[in-house]
C-alpha positions as CSV (number, residue, x, y, z in Angstrom):
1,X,50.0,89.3,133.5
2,X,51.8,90.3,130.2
3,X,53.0,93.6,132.2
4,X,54.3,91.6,135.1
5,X,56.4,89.3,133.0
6,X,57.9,92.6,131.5
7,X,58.4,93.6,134.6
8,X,59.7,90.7,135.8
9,X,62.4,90.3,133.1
10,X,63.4,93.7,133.2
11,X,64.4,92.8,136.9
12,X,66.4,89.8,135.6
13,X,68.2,91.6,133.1
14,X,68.9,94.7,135.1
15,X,70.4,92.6,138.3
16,X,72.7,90.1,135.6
17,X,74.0,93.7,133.6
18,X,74.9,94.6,138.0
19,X,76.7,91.1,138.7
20,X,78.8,90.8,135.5
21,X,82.0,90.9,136.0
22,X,84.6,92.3,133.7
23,X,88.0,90.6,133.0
24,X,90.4,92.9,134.1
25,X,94.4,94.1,134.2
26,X,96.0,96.0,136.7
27,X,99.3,96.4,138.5
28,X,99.9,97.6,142.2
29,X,102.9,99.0,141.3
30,X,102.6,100.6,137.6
31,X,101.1,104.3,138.3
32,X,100.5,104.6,134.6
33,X,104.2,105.4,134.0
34,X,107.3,103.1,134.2
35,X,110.0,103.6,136.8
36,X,113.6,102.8,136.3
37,X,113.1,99.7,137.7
38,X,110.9,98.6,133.9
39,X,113.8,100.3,131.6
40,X,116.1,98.2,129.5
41,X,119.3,97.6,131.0
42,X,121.3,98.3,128.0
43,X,121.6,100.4,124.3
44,X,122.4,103.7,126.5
45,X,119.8,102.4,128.7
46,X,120.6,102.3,132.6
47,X,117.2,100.3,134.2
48,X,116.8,97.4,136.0
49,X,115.5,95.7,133.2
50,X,112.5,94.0,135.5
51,X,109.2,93.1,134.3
52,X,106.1,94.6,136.1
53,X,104.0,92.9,138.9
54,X,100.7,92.1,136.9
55,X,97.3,90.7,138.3
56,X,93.5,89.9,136.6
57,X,90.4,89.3,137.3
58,X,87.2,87.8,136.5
59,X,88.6,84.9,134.5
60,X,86.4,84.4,131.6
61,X,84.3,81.3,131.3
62,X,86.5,78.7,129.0
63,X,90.0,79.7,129.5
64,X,92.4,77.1,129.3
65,X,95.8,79.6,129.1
66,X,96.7,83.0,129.6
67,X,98.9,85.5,127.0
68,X,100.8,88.3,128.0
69,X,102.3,90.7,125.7
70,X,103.5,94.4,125.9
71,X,104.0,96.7,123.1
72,X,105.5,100.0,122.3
73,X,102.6,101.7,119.8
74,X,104.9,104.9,119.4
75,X,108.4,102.9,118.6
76,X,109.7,105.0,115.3
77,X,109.1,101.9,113.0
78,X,105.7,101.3,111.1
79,X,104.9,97.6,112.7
80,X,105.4,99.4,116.9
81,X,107.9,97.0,119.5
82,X,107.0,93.8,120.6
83,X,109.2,94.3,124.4
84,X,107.3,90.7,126.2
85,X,105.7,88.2,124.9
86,X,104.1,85.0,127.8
87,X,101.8,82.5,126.5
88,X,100.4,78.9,128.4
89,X,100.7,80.7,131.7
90,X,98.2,78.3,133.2
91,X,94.6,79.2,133.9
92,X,94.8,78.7,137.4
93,X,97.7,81.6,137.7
94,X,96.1,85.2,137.8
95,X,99.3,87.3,138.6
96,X,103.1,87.8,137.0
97,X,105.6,88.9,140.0
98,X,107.5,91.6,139.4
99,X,110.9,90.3,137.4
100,X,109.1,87.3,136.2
101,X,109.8,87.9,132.3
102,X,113.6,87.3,133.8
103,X,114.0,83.9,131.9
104,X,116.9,82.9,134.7
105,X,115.1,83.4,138.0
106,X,112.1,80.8,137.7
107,X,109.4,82.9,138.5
108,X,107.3,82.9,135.3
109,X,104.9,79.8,136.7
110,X,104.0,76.2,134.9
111,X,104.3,75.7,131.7
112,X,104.4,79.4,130.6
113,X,106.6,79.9,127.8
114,X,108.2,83.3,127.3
115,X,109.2,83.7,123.6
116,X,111.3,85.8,121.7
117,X,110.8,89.8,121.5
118,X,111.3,92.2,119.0
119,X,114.9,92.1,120.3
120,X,115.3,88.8,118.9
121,X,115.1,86.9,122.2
122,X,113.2,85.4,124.7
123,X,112.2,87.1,128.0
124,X,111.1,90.8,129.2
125,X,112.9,93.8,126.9
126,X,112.3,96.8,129.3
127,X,111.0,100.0,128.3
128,X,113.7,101.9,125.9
129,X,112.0,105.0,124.3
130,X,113.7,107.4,121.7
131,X,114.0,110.5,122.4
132,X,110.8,112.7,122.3
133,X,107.5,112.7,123.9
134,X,106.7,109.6,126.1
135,X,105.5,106.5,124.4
136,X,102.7,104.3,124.9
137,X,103.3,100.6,126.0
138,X,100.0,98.5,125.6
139,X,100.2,95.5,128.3
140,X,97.7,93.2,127.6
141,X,96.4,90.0,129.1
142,X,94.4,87.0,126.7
143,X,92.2,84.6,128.3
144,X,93.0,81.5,125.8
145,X,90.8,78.5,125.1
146,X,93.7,76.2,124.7
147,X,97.6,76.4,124.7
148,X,99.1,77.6,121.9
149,X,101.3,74.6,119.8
150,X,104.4,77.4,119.7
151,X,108.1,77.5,122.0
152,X,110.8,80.0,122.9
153,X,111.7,80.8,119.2
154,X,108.4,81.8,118.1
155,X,108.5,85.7,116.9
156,X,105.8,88.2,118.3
157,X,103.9,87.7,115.2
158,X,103.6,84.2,115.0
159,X,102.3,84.1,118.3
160,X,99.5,86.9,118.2
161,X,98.4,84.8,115.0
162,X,97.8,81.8,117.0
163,X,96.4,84.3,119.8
164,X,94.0,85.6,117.3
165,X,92.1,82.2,116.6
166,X,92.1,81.4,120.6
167,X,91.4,84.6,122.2
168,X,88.0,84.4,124.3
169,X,88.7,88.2,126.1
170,X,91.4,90.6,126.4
171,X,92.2,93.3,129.1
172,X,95.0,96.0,128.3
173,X,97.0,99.0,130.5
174,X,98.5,101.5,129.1
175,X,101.7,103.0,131.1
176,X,103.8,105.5,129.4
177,X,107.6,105.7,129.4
178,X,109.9,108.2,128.2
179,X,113.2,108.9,127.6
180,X,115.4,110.6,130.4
């Protein structure tokens, strides 16, 4: 009896560890490395400035909001480059369009709020490397178990505090970038 309840259970837990599903982030159009289409527009920059198509899945149980952020680990200061930074994208939204961190064309959806960047503003920075190897930009998606209490003006910082006390998972890219 004792060796078929063993049995049993090992059944149970093998066939929930098969059906789990794992929050994810990907990007039909990221190839692991940005096109001109993700560089700034700007600073001796010549891209189109637009922010990438993202999707997830497999919301976690309990999320209420969504965070995006993206962020340049290699930038040549201690503290790396905050370039995007989405929070309240609702939890019933699982994608970004391409060119929604563009704070004039409407796309970002509900009550998403894009705050402001390392570049002292709100909306998507593109991609602007120094010169050397390619850098790493960590895009990363937060299923939130609430809104965050924060607006526009909110720095990078303030908001990955809040994020920090709110996060239930977190799924990342990494797409590289460098300087042509």
């Amino acid at each position: 009896m004792r060796t078929t309840f063993l049995t049993f259970m090992m059944a149970v837990i093998a066939t929930t560890a098969t059906f789990a599903q794992t929050f994810t982030l990907k990007s039909r159009e990221l190839g692991g490395q940005f096109t001109n289409k993700h560089y700034l527009n700007g600073m001796g920059y010549t891209g189109e400035n637009k922010s990438p198509e993202l999707y997830w899945e497999n919301t976690p149980e309990g999320t209420k909001s969504f965070a995006v952020t993206m962020y340049d680990l290699d930038a040549p200061i201690g503290s790396g480059f905050w370039h995007w930074v989405v929070f309240n994208i609702p939890a019933n939204v699982t994608e970004l369009k391409s060119d929604a961190g563009n704070i004039s064309n409407k796309l970002m959806p509900g009550q998403a709020v894009q705050s402001n960047t390392d570049m002292g503003t709100p909306g998507y920075a593109g991609a602007a490397p120094n010169d050397g190897p390619a850098h790493r930009y960590l895009i990363t998606v937060y299923a939130l178990n609430k809104t965050l209490d924060l607006d526009k003006n909110a720095t990078p910082a303030s908001v990955g505090f809040n994020m920090f006390f709110s996060t239930i998972q977190k799924a990342s890219i990494i797409v590289y970038g460098q300087k042509k």
